[in-house]
Short mmCIF file of C-alpha atoms in Angstrom, two decimals:
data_model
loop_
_atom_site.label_atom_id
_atom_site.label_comp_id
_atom_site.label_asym_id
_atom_site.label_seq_id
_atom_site.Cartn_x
_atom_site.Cartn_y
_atom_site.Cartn_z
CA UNK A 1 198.27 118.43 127.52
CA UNK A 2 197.90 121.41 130.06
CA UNK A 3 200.03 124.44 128.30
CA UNK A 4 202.28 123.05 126.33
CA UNK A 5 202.51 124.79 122.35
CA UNK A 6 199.97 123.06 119.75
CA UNK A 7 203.22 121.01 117.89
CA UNK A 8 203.29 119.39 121.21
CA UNK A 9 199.70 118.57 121.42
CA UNK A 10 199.82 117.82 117.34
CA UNK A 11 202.19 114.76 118.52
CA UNK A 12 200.68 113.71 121.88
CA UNK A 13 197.35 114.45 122.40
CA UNK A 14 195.03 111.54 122.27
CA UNK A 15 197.67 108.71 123.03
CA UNK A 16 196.22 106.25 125.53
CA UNK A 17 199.40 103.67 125.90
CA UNK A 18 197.40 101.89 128.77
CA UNK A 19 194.12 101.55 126.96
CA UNK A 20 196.02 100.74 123.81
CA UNK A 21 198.46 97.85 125.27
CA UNK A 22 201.28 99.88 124.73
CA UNK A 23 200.30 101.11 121.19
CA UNK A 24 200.91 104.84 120.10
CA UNK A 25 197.92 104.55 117.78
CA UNK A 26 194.50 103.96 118.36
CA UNK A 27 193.08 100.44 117.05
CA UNK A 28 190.35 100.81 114.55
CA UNK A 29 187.08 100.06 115.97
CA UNK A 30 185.07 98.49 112.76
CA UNK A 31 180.88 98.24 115.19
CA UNK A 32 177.90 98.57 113.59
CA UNK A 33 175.91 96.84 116.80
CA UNK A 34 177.13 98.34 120.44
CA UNK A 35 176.37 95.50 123.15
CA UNK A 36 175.34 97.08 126.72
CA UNK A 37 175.76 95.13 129.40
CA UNK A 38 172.33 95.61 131.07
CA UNK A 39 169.75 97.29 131.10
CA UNK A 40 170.69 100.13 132.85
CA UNK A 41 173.32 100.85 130.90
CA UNK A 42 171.21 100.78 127.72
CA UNK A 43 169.08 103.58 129.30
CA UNK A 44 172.15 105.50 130.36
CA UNK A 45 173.31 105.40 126.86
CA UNK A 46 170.02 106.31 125.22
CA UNK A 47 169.93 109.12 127.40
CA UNK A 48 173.37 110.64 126.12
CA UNK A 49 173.49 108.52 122.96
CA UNK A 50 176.64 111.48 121.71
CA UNK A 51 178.72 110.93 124.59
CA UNK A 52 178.12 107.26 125.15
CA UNK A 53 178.32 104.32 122.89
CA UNK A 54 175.42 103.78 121.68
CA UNK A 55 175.14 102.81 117.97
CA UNK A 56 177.78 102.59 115.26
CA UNK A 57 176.38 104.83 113.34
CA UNK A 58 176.32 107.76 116.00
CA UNK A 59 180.14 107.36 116.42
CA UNK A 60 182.93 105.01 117.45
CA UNK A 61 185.54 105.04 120.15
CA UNK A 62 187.70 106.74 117.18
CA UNK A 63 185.27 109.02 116.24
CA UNK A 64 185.37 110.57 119.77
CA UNK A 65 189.34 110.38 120.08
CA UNK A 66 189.49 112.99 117.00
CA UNK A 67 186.86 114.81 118.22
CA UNK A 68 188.66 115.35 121.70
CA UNK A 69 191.87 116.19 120.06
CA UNK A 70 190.47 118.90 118.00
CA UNK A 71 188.59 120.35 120.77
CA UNK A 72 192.12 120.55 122.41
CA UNK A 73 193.54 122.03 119.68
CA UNK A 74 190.78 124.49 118.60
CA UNK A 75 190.14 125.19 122.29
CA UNK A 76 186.58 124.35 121.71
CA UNK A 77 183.84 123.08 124.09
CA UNK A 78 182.91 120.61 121.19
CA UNK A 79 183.54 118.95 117.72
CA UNK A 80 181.90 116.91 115.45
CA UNK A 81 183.46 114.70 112.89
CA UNK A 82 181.15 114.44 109.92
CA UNK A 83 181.85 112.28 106.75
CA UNK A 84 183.64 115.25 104.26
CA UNK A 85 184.47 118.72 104.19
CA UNK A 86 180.92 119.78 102.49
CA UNK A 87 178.79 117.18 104.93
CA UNK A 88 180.57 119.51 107.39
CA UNK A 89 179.46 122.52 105.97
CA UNK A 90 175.96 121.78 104.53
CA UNK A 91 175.21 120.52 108.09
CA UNK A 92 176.07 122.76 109.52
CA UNK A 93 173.75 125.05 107.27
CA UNK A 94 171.05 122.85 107.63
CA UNK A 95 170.82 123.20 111.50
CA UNK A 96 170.32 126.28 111.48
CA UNK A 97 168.86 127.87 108.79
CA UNK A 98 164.67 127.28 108.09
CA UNK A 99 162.27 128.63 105.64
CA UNK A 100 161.87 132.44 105.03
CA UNK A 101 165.73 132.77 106.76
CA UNK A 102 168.82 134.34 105.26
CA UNK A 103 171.76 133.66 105.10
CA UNK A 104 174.95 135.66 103.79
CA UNK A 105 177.79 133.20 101.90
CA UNK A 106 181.22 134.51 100.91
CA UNK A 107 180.91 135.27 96.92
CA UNK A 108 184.07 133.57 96.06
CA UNK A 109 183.23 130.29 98.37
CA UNK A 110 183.93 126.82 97.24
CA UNK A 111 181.57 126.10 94.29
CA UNK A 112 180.34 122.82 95.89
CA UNK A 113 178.58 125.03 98.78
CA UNK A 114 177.47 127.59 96.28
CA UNK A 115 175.70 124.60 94.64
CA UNK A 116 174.32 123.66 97.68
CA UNK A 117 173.25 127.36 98.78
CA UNK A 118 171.58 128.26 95.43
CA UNK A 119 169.90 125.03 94.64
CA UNK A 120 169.05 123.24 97.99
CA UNK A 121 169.05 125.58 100.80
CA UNK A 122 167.19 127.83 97.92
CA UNK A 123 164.59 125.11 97.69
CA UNK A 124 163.84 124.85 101.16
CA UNK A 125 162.61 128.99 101.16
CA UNK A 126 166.35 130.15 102.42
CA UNK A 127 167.13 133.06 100.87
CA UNK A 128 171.14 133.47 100.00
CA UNK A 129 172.87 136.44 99.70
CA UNK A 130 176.61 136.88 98.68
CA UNK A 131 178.89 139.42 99.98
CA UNK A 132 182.66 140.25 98.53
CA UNK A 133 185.26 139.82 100.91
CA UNK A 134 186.11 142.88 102.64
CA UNK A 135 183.06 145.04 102.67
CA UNK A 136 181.96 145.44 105.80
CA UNK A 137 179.66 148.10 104.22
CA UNK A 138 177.92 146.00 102.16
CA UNK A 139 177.55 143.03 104.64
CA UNK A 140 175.76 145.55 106.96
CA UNK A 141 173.59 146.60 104.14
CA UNK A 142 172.19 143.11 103.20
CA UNK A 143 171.72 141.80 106.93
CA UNK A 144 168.14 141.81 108.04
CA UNK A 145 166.02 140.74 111.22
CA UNK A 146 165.88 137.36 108.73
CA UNK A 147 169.65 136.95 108.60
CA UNK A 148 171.04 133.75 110.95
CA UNK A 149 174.32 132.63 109.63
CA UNK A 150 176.97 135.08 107.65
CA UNK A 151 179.32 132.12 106.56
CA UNK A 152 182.84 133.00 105.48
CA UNK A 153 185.81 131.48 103.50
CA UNK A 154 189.20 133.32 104.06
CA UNK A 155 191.05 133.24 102.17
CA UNK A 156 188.58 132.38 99.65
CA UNK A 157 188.84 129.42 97.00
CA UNK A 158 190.59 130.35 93.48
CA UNK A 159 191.70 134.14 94.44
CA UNK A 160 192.32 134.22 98.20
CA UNK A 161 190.48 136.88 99.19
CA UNK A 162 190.92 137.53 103.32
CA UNK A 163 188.34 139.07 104.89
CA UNK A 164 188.70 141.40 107.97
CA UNK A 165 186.88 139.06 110.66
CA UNK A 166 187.03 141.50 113.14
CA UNK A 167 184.69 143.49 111.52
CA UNK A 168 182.65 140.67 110.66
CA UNK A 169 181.65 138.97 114.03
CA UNK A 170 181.38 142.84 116.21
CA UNK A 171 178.39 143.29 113.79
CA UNK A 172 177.46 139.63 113.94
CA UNK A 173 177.03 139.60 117.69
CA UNK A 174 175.47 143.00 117.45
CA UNK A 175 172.62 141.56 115.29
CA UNK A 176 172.65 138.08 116.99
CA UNK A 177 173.83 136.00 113.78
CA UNK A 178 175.37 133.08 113.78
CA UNK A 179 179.33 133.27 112.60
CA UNK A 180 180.56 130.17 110.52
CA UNK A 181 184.01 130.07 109.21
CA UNK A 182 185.47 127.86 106.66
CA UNK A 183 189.48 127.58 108.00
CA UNK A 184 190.73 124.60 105.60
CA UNK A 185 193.13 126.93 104.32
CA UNK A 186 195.37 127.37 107.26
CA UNK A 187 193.93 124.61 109.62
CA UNK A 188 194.38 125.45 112.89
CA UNK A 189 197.92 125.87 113.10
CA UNK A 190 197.46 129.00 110.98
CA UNK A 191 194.67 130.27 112.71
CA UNK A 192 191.39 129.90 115.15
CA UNK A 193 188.56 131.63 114.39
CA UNK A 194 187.28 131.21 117.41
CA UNK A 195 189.51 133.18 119.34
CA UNK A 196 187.83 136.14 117.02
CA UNK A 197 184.63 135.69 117.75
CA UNK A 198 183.44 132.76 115.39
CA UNK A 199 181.23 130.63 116.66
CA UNK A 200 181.32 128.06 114.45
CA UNK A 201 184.61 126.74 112.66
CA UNK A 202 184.67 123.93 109.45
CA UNK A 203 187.89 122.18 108.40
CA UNK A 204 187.59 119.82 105.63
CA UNK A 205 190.04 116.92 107.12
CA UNK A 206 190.20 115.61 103.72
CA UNK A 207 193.01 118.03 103.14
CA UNK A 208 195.81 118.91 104.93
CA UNK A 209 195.17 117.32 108.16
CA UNK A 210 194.78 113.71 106.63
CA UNK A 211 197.59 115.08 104.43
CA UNK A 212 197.90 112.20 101.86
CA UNK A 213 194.96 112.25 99.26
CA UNK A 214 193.46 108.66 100.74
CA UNK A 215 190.96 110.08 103.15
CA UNK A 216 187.86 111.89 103.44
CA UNK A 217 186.86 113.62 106.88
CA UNK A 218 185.05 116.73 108.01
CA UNK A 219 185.20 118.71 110.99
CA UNK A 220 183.10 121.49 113.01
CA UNK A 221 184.54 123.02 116.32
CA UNK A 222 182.15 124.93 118.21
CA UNK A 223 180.13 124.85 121.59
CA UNK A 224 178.17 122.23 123.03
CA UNK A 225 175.16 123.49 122.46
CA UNK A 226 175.90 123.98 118.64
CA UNK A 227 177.61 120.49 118.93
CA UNK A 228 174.12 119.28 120.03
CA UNK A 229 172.23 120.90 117.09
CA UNK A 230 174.64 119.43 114.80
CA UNK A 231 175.07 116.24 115.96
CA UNK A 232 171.34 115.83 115.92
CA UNK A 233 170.86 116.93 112.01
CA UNK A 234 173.85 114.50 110.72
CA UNK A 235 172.06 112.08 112.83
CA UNK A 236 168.60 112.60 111.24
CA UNK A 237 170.70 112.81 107.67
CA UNK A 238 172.62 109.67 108.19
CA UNK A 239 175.99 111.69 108.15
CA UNK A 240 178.84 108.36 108.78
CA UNK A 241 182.69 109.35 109.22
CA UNK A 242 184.02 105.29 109.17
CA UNK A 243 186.94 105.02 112.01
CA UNK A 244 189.07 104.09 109.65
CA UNK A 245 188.98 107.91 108.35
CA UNK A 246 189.14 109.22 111.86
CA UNK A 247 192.43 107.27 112.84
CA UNK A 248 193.52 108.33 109.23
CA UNK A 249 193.22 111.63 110.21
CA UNK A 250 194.86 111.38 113.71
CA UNK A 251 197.90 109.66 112.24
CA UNK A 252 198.18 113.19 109.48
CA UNK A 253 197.88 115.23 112.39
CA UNK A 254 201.64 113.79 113.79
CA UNK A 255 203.13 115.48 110.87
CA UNK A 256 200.90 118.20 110.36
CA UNK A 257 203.23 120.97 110.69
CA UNK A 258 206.05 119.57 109.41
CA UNK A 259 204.20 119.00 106.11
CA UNK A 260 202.88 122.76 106.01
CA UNK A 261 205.99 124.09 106.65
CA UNK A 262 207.49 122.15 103.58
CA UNK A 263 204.37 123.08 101.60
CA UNK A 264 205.03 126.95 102.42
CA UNK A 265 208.54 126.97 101.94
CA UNK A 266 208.19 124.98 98.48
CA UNK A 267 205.01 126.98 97.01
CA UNK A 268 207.28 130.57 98.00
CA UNK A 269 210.37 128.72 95.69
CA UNK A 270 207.72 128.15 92.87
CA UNK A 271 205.87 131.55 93.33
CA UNK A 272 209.47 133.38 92.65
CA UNK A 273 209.51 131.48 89.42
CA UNK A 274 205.88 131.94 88.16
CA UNK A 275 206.38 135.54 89.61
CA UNK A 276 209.34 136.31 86.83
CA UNK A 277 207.62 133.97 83.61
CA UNK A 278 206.68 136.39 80.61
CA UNK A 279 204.35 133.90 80.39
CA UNK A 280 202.21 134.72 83.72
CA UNK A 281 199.70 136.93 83.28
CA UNK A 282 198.35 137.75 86.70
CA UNK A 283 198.47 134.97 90.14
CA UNK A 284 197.15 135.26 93.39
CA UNK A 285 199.73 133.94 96.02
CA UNK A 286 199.12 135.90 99.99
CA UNK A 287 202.80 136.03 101.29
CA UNK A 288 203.94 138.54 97.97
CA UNK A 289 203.73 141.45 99.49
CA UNK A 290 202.60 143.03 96.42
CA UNK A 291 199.08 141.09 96.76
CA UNK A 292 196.33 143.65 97.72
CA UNK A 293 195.20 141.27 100.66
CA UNK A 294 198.69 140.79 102.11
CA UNK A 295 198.53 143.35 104.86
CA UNK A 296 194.82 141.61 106.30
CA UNK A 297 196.16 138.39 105.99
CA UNK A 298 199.27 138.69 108.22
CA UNK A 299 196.85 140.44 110.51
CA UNK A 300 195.08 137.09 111.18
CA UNK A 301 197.39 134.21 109.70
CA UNK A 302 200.56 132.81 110.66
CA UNK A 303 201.28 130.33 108.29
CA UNK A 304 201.05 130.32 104.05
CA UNK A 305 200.52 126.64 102.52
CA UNK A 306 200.93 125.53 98.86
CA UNK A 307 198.34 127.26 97.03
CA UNK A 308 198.82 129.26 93.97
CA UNK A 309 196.86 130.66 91.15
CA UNK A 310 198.25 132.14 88.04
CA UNK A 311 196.84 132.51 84.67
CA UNK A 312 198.75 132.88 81.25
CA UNK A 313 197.38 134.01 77.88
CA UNK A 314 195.82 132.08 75.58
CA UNK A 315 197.95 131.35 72.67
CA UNK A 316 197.51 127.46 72.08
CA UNK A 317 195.55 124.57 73.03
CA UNK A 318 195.37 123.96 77.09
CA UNK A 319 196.55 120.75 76.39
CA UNK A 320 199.96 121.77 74.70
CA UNK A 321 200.76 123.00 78.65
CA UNK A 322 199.16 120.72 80.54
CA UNK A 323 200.05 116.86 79.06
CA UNK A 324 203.33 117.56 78.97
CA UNK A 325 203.62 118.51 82.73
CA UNK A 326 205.36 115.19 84.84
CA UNK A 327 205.00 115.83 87.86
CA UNK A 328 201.86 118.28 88.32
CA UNK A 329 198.93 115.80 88.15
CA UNK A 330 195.52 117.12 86.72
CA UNK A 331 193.28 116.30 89.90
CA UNK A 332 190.67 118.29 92.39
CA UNK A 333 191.52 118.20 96.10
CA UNK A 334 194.36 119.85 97.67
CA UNK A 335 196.48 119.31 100.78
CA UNK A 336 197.99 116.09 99.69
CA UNK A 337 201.67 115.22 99.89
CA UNK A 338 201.66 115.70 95.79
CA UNK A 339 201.52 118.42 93.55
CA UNK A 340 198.47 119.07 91.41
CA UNK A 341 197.16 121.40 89.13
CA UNK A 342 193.46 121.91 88.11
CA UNK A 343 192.56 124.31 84.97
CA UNK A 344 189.79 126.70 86.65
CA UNK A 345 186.80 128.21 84.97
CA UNK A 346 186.65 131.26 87.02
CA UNK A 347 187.90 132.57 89.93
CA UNK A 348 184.34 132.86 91.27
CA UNK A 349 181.11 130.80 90.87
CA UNK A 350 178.92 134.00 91.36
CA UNK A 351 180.89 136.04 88.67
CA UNK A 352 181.61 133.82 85.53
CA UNK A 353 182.73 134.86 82.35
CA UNK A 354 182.67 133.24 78.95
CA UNK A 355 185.26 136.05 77.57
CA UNK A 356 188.42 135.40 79.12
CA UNK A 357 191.00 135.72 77.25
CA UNK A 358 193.25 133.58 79.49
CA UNK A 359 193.36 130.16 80.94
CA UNK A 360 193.48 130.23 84.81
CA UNK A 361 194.94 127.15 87.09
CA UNK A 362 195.06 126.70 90.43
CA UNK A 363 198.11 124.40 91.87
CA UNK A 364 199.00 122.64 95.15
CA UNK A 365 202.59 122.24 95.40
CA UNK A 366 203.14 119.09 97.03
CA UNK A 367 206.43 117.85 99.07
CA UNK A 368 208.74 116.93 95.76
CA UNK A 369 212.05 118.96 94.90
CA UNK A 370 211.06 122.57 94.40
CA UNK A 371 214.01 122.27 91.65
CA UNK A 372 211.91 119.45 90.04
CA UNK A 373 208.96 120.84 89.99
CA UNK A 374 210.32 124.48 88.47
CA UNK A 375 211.96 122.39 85.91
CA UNK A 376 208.31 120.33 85.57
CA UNK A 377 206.21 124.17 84.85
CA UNK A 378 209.11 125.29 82.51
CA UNK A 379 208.71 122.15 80.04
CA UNK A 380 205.01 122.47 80.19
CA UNK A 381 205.42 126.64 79.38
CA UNK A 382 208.26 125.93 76.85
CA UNK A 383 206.00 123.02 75.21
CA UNK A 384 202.81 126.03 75.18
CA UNK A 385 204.59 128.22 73.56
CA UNK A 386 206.42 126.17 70.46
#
């Protein structure tokens, strides 16, 4: 697609009309067995058994169309589509991180990769250290001559903490550690990582790229020789994306930014509500410019989506607000075309408390009326409060 702006490429990249008969989409292709058609073709293929068909397993015509189109739009040498979000991640981890190494996690990361940190990686002799978003001091203080991978979520799950990333990959590259970068929350329209000095960027495909709560998919953009090193371990692991999730994910990609842009422009209608409810205690939303990580995150990001998280005091049951929302649906995920909320625990899984004295939610706001869905959080408040 040469130069042309990424909504461009979002439509057209990929399309093969000639291959395809004419079709704009890809045909599924549903192989378990590859046929070669002799012998030296089998040996060709074993010999580059990631760029050539070689067994279902390993990856499908589809599998390699999505991986070429977010190489285009990452401007990466490589991808690799993996079967979720976390397979991407833990993966990822799992290449290159060995007994007696370190590796530094974001403290307010997705809980599923804390799990996964603290009770697997843990296992295998990897020690784990978290850092708080934003303290370069501190990162530089825990990094030692054991230290691989520093992996970062910005904004981070629950609060949105950004993290200057800058900062973060000079004294990276300085110390020869491995950069990963969790960028779900924006997707690549918002921002690329690697264009900062990441060398490693994960975007859970479940999300906002497949864009309609049917799909799971993982992706990692990065260099070939990474791409090799992955490949390999969700090879030896058994890691499957089915090409029925990869076209899934090509077709979200059409309407990618269309969707965020509703997302934004809905979630900034619902913030201005929460924002003037007596009944909101404290939320977390980046584009208020009141929010002490605004500045840093219009330093990297170009785009909000429809995350929010707000808490309110606890005055009656959780239930009294949350059964009589409509249209919010009680569900985990995010990045669908619906609105959800999910009651939270804590904002992070390194810091819980048991002595809140509020009940926190995180919501998606979906692609409804904004009016409907305002109308929606004032019966459930109204209903909380009686």
């Amino acid at each position: 697609m040469g130069k042309n702006k990424i909504k461009t490429k979002l439509i057209h990249s990929g399309i093969d009309t000639i291959k395809n008969y004419g079709s704009l989409s890809d045909p599924v292709y549903k192989s378990s067995t590859l046929i070669f058609k002799n012998y030296k073709e089998y040996i060709i293929a074993k010999k580059n058994k990631f760029s050539k068909p070689y067994y279902g397993r390993l990856g499908s015509y589809n599998t390699k169309s999505l991986e070429k189109i977010i190489s285009e739009l990452y401007q990466s040498e490589s991808c690799v589509v993996t079967s979720s979000g976390l397979s991407a991640i833990t993966l990822t981890l799992l290449s290159f991180l060995d007994q007696n190494s370190e590796c530094l996690i974001t403290q307010n990361c997705y809980e599923p990769v804390y799990n996964f940190a603290t009770q697997n990686l843990a296992k295998f002799g990897v020690k784990i250290k978290f850092f708080e978003n934003n303290s370069i001091k501190k990162i530089t203080k825990l990094i030692t001559k054991k230290t691989k991978i520093i992996y970062i979520e910005s904004p981070s799950s629950m609060n949105y903490e950004v993290e200057d990333l800058e900062k973060v990959t000079e004294i990276a590259k300085q110390n020869n550690i491995i950069t990963v970068f969790d960028n779900t929350w924006a997707t690549f329209l918002g921002f690329n990582p690697l264009k900062w000095g990441v060398d490693i960027v994960i975007e859970s495909a479940t999300k906002y790229i497949s864009g309609h709560s049917d799909n799971f998919c993982g992706l990692v953009a990065c260099s070939y020789n990474n791409y090799l090193k992955i490949k390999s371990t969700a090879t030896k692991y058994g890691d499957y994306v089915h090409s029925d999730s990869c076209v899934t994910a090509i077709r979200g990609l059409r309407t990618l930014e269309t969707r965020m842009n509703q997302h934004s422009k809905n979630a900034k209608l619902v913030y201005n509500f929460l924002n003037k409810s007596k009944i909101v205690k404290d939320i977390f939303f980046l584009p208020d410019k009141k929010n002490k990580n605004h500045k840093l995150w219009k330093k990297y990001f170009c785009l909000s989506n429809g995350l929010i998280t707000f808490s309110i005091l606890k005055k009656n049951n959780i239930s009294d607000f949350l059964d009589n929302l409509q249209i919010f649906k009680i569900g985990f995920s995010w990045g669908g075309f619906e609105s959800l909320i999910l009651p939270i625990n804590a904002l992070s899984p390194v810091k819980k408390s048991s002595k809140n004295s509020v009940f926190w939610f995180r919501i998606h706001v979906g692609l409804e009326s904004s009016s409907d869905l305002i109308k929606d959080l004032k019966k459930g408040f109204y209903e909380y409060e009686k």
